[in-house]
CSV table of C-alpha atoms in Angstrom, one decimal:
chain,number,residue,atom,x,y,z
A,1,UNK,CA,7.8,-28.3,-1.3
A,2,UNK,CA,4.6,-27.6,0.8
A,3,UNK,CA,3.7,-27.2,4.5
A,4,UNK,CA,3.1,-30.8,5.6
A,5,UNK,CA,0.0,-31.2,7.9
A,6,UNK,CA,-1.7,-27.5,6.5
A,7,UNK,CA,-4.9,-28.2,4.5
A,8,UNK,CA,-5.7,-24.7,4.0
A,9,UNK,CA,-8.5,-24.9,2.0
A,10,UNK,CA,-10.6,-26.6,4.9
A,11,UNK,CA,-8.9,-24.4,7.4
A,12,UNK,CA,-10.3,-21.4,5.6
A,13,UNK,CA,-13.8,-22.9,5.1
A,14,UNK,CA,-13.8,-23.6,8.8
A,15,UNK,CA,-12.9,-20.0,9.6
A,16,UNK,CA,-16.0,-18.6,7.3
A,17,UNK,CA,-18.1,-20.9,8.8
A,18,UNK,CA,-17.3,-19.8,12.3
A,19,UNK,CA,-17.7,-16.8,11.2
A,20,UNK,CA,-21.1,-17.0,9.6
A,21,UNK,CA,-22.0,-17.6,13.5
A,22,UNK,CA,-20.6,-14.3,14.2
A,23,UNK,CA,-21.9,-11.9,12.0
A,24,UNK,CA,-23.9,-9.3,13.6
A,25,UNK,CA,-27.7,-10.2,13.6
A,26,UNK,CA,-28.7,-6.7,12.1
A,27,UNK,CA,-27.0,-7.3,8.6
A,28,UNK,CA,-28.9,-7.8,5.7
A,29,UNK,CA,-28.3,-11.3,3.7
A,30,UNK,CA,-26.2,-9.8,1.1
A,31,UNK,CA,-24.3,-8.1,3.9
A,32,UNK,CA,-23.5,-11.5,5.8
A,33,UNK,CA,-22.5,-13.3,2.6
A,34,UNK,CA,-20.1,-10.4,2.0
A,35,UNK,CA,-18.3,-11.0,5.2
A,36,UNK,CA,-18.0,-14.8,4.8
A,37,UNK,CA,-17.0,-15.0,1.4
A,38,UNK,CA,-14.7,-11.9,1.9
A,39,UNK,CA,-13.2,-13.9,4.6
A,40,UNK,CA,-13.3,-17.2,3.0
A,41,UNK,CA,-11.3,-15.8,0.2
A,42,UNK,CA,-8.3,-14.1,1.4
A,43,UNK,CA,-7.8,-17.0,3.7
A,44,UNK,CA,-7.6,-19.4,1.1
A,45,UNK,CA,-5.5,-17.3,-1.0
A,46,UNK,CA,-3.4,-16.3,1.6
A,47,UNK,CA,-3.4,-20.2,3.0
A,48,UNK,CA,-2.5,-21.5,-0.8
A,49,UNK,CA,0.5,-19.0,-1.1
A,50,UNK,CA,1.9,-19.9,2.2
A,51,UNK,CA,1.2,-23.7,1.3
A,52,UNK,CA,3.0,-23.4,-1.8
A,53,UNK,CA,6.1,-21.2,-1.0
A,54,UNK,CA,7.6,-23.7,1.7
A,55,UNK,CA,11.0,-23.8,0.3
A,56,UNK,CA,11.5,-19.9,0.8
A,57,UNK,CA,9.3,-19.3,4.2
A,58,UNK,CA,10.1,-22.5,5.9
A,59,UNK,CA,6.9,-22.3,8.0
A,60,UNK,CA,5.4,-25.1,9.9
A,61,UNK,CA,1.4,-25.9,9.8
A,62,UNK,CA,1.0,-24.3,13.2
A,63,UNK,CA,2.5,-21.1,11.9
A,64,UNK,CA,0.4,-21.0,8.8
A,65,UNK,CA,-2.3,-21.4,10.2
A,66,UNK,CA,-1.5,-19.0,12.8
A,67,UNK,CA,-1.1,-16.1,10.0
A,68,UNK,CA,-4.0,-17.8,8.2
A,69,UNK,CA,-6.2,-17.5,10.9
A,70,UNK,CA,-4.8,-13.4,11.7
A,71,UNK,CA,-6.1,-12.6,8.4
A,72,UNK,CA,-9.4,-14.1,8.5
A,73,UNK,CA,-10.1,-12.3,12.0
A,74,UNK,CA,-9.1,-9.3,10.2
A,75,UNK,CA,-11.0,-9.8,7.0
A,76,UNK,CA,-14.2,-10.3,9.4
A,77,UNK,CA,-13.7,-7.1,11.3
A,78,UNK,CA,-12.9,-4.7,8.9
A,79,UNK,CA,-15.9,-6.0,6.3
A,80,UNK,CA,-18.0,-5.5,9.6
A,81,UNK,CA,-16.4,-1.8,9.9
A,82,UNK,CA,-17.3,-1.2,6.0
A,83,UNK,CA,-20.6,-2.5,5.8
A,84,UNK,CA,-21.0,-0.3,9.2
A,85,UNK,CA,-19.3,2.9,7.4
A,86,UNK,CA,-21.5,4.6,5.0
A,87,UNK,CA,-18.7,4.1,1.9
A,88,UNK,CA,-20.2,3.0,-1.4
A,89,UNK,CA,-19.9,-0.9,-1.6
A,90,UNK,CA,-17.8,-0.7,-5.0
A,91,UNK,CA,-15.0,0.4,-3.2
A,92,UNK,CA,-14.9,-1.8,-0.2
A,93,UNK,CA,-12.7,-4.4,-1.7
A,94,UNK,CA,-9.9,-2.2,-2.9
A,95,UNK,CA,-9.2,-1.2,1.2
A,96,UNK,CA,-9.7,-4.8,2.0
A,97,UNK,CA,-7.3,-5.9,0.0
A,98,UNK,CA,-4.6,-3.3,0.8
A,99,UNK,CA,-5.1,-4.1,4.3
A,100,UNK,CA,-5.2,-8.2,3.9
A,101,UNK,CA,-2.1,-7.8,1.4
A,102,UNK,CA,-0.1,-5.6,4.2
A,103,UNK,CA,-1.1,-7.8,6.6
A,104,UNK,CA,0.5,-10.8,4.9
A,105,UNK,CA,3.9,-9.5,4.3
A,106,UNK,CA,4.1,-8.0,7.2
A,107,UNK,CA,3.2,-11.4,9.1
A,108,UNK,CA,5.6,-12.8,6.8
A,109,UNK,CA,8.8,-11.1,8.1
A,110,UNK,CA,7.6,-11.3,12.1
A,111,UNK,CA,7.4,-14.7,11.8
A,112,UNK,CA,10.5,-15.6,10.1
A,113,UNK,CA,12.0,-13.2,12.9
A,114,UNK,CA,10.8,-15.3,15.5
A,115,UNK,CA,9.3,-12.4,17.9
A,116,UNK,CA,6.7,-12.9,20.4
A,117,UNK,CA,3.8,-13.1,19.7
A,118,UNK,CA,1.8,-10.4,21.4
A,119,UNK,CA,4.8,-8.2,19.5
A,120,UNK,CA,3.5,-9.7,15.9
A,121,UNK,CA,0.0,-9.1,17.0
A,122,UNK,CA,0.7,-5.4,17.9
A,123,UNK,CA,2.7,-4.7,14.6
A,124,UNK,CA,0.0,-6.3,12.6
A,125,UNK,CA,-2.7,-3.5,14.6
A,126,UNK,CA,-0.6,-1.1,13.8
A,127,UNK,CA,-0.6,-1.5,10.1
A,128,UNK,CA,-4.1,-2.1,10.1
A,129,UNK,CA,-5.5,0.6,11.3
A,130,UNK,CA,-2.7,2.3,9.7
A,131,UNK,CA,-4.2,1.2,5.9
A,132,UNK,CA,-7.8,2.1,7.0
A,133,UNK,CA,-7.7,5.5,7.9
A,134,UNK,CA,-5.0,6.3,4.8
A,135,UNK,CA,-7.7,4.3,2.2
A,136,UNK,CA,-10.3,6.2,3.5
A,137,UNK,CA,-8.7,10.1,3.6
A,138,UNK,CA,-7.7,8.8,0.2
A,139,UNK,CA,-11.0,8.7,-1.2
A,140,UNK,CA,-11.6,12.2,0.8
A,141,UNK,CA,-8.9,13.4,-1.3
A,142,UNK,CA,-10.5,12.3,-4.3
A,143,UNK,CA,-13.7,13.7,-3.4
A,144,UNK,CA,-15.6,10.4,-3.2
A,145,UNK,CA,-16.8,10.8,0.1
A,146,UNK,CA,-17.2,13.8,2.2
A,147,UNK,CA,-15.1,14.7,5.7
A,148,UNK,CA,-18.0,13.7,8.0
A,149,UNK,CA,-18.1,10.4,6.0
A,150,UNK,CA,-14.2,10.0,6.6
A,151,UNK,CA,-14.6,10.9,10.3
A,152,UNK,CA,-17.8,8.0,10.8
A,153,UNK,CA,-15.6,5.5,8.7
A,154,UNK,CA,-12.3,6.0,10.2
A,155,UNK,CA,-14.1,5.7,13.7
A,156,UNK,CA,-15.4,2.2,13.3
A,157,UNK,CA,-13.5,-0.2,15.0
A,158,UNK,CA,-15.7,-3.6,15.5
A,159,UNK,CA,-13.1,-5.6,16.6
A,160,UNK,CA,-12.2,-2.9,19.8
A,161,UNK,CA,-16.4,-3.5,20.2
A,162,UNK,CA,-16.2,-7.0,20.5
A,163,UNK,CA,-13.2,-6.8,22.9
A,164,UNK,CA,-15.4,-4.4,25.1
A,165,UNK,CA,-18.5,-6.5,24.4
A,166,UNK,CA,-16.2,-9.5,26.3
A,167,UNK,CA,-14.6,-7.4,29.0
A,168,UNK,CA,-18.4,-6.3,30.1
A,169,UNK,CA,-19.5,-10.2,30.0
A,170,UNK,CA,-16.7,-11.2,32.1
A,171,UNK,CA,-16.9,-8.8,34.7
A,172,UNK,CA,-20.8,-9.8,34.8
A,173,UNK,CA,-19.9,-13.3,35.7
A,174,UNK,CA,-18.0,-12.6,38.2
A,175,UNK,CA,-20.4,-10.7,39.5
A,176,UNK,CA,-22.8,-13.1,39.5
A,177,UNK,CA,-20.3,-16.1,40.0
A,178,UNK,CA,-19.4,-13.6,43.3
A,179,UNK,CA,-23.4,-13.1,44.4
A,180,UNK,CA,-23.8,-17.0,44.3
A,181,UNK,CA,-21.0,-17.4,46.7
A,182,UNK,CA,-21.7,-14.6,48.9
A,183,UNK,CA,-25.7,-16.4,49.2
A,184,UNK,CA,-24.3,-20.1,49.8
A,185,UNK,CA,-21.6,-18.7,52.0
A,186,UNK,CA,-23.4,-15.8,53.9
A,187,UNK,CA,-20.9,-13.4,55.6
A,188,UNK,CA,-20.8,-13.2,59.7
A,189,UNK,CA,-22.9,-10.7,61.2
A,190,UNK,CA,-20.1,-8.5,63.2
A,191,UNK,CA,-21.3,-6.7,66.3
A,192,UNK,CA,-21.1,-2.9,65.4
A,193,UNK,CA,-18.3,-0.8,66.1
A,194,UNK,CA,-16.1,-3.9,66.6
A,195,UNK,CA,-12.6,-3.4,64.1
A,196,UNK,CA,-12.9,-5.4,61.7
A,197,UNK,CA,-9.3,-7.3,60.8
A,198,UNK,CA,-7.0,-5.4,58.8
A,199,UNK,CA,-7.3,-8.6,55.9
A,200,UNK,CA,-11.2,-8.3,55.9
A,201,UNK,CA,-10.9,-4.8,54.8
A,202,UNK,CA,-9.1,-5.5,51.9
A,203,UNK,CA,-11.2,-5.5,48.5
A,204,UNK,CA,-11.8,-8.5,46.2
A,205,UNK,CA,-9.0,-8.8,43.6
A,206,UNK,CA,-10.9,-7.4,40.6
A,207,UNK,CA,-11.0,-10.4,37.9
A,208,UNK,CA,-8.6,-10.0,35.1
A,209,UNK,CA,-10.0,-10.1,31.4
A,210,UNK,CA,-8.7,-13.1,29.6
A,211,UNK,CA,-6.1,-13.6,27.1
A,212,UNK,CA,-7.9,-12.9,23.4
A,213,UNK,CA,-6.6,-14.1,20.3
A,214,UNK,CA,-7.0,-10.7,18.8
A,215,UNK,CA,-4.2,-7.9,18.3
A,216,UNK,CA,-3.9,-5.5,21.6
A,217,UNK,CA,-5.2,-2.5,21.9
A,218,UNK,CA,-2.1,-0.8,23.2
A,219,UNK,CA,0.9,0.6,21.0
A,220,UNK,CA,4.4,0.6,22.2
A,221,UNK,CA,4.6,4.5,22.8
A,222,UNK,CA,8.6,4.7,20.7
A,223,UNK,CA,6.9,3.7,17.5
A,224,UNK,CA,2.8,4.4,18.0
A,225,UNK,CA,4.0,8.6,17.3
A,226,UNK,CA,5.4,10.2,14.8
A,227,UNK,CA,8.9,10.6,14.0
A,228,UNK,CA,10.0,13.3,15.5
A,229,UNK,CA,11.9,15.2,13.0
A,230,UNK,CA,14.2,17.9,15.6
A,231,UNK,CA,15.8,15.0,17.4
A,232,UNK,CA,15.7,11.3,17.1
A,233,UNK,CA,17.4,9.0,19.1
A,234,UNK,CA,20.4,7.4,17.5
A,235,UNK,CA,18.8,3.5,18.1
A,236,UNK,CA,15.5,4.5,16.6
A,237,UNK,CA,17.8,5.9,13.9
A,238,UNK,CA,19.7,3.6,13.4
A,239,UNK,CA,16.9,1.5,12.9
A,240,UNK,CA,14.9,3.7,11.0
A,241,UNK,CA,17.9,3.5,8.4
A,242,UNK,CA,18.2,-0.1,8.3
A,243,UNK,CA,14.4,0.1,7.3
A,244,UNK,CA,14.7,2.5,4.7
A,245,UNK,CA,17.8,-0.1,3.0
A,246,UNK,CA,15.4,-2.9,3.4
A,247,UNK,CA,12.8,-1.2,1.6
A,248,UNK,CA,14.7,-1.1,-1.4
A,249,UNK,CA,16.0,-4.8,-1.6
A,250,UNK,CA,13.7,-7.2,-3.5
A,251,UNK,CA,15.6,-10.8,-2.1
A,252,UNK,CA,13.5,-11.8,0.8
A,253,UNK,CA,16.7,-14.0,1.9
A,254,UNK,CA,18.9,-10.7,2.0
A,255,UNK,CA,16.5,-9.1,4.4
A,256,UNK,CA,15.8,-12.5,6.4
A,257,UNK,CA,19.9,-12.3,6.9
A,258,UNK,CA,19.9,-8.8,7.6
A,259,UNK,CA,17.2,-9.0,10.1
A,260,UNK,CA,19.0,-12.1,11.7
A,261,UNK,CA,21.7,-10.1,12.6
A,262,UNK,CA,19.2,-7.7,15.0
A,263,UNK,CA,18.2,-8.7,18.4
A,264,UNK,CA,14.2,-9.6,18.7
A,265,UNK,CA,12.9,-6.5,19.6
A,266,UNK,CA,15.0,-4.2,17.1
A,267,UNK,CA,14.1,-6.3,14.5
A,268,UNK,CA,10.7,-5.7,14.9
A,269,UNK,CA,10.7,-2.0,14.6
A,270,UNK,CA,12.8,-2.9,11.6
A,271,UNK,CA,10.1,-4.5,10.3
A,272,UNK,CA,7.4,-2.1,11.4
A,273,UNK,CA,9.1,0.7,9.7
A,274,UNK,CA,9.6,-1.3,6.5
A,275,UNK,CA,5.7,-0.8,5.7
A,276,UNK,CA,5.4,2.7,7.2
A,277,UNK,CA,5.2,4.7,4.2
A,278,UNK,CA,6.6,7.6,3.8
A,279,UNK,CA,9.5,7.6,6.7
A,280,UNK,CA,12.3,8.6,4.1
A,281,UNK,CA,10.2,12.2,4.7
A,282,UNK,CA,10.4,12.2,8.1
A,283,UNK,CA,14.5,12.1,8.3
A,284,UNK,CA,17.0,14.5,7.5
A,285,UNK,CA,19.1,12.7,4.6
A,286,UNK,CA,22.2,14.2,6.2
A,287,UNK,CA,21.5,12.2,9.7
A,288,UNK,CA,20.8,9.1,7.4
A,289,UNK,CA,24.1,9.2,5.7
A,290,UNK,CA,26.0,9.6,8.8
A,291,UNK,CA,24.3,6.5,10.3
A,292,UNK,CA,24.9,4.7,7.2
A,293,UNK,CA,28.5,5.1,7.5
A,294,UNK,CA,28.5,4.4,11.0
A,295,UNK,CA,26.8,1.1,10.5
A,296,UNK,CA,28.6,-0.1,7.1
A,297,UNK,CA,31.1,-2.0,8.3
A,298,UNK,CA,28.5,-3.9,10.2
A,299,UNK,CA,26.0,-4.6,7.9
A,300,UNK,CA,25.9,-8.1,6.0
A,301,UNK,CA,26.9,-8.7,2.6
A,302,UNK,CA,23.8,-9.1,1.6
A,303,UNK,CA,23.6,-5.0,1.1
A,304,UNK,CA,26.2,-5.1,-1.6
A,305,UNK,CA,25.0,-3.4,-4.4
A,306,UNK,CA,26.6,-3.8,-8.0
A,307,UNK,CA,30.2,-2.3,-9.1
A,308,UNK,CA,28.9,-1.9,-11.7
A,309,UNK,CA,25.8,0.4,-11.0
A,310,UNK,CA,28.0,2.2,-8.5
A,311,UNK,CA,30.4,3.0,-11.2
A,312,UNK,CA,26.9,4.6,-13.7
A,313,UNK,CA,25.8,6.7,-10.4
A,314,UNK,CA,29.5,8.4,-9.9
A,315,UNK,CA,29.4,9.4,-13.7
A,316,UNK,CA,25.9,10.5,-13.6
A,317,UNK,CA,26.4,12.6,-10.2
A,318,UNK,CA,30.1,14.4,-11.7
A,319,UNK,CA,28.7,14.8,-15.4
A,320,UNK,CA,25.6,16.8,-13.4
A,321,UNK,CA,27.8,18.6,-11.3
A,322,UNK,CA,30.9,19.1,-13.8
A,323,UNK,CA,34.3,17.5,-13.6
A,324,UNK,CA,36.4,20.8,-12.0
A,325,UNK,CA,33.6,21.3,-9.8
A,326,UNK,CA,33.8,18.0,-8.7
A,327,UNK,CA,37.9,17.9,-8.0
A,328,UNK,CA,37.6,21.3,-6.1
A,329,UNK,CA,34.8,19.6,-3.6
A,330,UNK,CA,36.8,16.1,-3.6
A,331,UNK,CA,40.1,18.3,-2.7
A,332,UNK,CA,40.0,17.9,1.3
A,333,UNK,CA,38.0,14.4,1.2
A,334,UNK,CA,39.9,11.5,1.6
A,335,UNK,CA,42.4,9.5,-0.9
A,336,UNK,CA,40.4,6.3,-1.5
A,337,UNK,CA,37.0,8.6,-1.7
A,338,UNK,CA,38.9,10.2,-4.6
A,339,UNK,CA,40.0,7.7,-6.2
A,340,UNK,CA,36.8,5.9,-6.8
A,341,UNK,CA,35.0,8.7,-8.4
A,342,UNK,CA,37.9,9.8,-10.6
A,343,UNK,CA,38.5,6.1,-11.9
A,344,UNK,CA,34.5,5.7,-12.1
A,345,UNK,CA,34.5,8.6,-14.8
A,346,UNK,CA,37.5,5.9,-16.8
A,347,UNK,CA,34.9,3.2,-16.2
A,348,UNK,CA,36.7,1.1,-13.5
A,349,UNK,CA,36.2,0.3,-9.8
A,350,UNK,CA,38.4,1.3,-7.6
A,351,UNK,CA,39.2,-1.3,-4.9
A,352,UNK,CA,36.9,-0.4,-1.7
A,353,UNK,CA,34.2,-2.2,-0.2
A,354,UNK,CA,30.8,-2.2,-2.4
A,355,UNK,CA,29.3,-1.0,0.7
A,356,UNK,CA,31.8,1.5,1.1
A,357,UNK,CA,31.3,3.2,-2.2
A,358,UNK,CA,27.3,3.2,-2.2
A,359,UNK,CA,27.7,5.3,1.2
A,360,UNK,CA,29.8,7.5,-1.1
A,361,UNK,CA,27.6,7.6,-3.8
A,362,UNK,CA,25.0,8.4,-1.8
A,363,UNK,CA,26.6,11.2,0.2
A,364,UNK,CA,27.5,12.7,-2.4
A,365,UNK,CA,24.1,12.7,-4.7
A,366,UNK,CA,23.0,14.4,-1.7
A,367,UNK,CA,25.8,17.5,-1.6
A,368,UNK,CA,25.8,18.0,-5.4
């Protein structure tokens, strides 16, 4: 089934050619046709596979679009901050990609969540900018480009210029839009030292910059820093947790019920930490698998995992650690924790939750 009322393919071309307006005025040819096809690309891809995938997303044409169009203001802005960077052209579309691709799954899951969206916008920033500066240290690390060329990459931001460039403009009409009242409308000429009225003395209301359709500049401050490894508060670990669980599931449906299950705003952080790589580093496991048993009984079923594969990790963990070992450590646990490795070395499962036992398993691959 596809999206009904979406023709992505002349959404996308309209998008390129909007932005063929846009490009800056200083880029060579080949430079400008980057941008646009760039753009006109990964629009249409990302257009076709949401067009195409209706029965699983469930999206409507507005929503598409809306995701459509985020990508193809991102595509525009970070070929702008390439071209600007200094990096050698052949490796421009490898970080445009990882940051397009990123972009699109994590759009994915905000939308099927339902969250606001300046919150979707802000996630999507996140990662963005996220992607960059990791693809560019990564070709540091691999000696492709020097650190002074990693420092002048990293700080391009064209889309933070263009939100200035706005801002300034704005403020200039009212300026000017002020002046032209102030000349039709002259102000009285006041005898001197006469008080002026308390209202008078108030200042102008300073005009407020309008709404952009681009992702704010400001992070929420819980999730913008690093995790802090001596102390993390039991919510953010909690989530944190749930992440880490979603990472490893490969049914979008499972994590779409999952997720339901969260209130707006936790979901997503859920889904922020999701693509934050390399948050498993930045927990202790022992506070993860004390959350993990505090939230198992909650949980859906959609985190079952196999008996079966439950039963192959119990064997693998007591035939590494050795069988007497083993009883000796499982002596003070409780009956039903016994139980269910000792029958796991016969090959059955005893009878405990699926969720249950993987908790188990887990704790105790990380004891042994």
């Amino acid at each position: 089934m596809t999206i009904k009322g979406f023709d992505y393919k002349a959404f996308a071309e309209d998008l390129a050619s909007q932005a063929g307006q846009l490009v800056p005025a200083d880029f060579k040819q080949n430079e400008k046709e980057y941008v646009t096809t760039t753009l006109l690309n990964f629009a249409t891809m990302a257009g076709e596979a949401l067009y195409q995938d209706q029965d699983n997303l469930g999206f409507s044409a507005d929503q598409a679009a809306m995701i459509t169009q985020i990508i193809a203001e991102w595509a525009f802005h970070k070929s702008v901050d390439l071209i600007r960077s200094g990096i050698p052209q052949q490796y421009w579309n490898s970080i445009i990609q990882k940051i397009l691709v990123t972009i699109f799954e994590v759009a994915k899951q905000a939308f099927k969540q339902e969250l606001p969206q300046e919150q979707i916008l802000q996630v999507i920033e996140h990662h963005v900018k996220r992607v960059y500066t990791e693809s560019i240290a990564e070709l540091k690390d691999k000696n492709i480009i020097s650190a002074e060329l990693m420092e002048k990459a990293s700080a391009q931001s064209n889309i933070d210029a263009v939100i200035q460039q706005m801002e300034e403009e704005e403020e200039k009409q009212a300026e000017q839009a002020q002046k032209a009242q102030n000349k039709k409308n002259p102000p009285k000429q006041e005898a001197q030292n006469v008080p002026q009225p308390a209202s008078a003395a108030q200042p102008a209301p300073a005009p407020q910059p309008a709404q952009q359709n681009m992702p704010a500049v400001q992070e929420p401050a819980d999730i913008a820093q690093p995790i802090n490894t001596h102390y993390i508060p039991p919510k953010i670990l909690k989530l944190v947790t749930i992440a880490m669980l979603l990472k490893r599931i490969d049914d979008e449906e499972q994590i779409q019920e999952i997720l339901d299950c969260l209130k707006q705003e936790d979901a997503g952080t859920v889904i922020r930490y999701m693509y934050t790589d390399g948050v498993e580093d930045e927990v202790e496991p022992g506070a993860t698998v004390k959350m993990l048993e505090a939230i198992a009984e909650k949980l859906p079923e959609a985190l079952e995992v196999n008996k079966k594969h439950v039963i192959e990790r119990l064997q693998k963990i007591v035939k590494s650690f050795g069988k007497k070992r083993m009883e000796r450590k499982l002596q003070y646990e409780r009956h039903k924790t016994r139980q269910l490795v000792f029958n796991a070395l016969d090959g059955e499962y005893y009878n405990v939750s699926p969720k249950i036992a993987n908790i188990i398993a887990t704790y105790l691959e990380n004891i042994v």
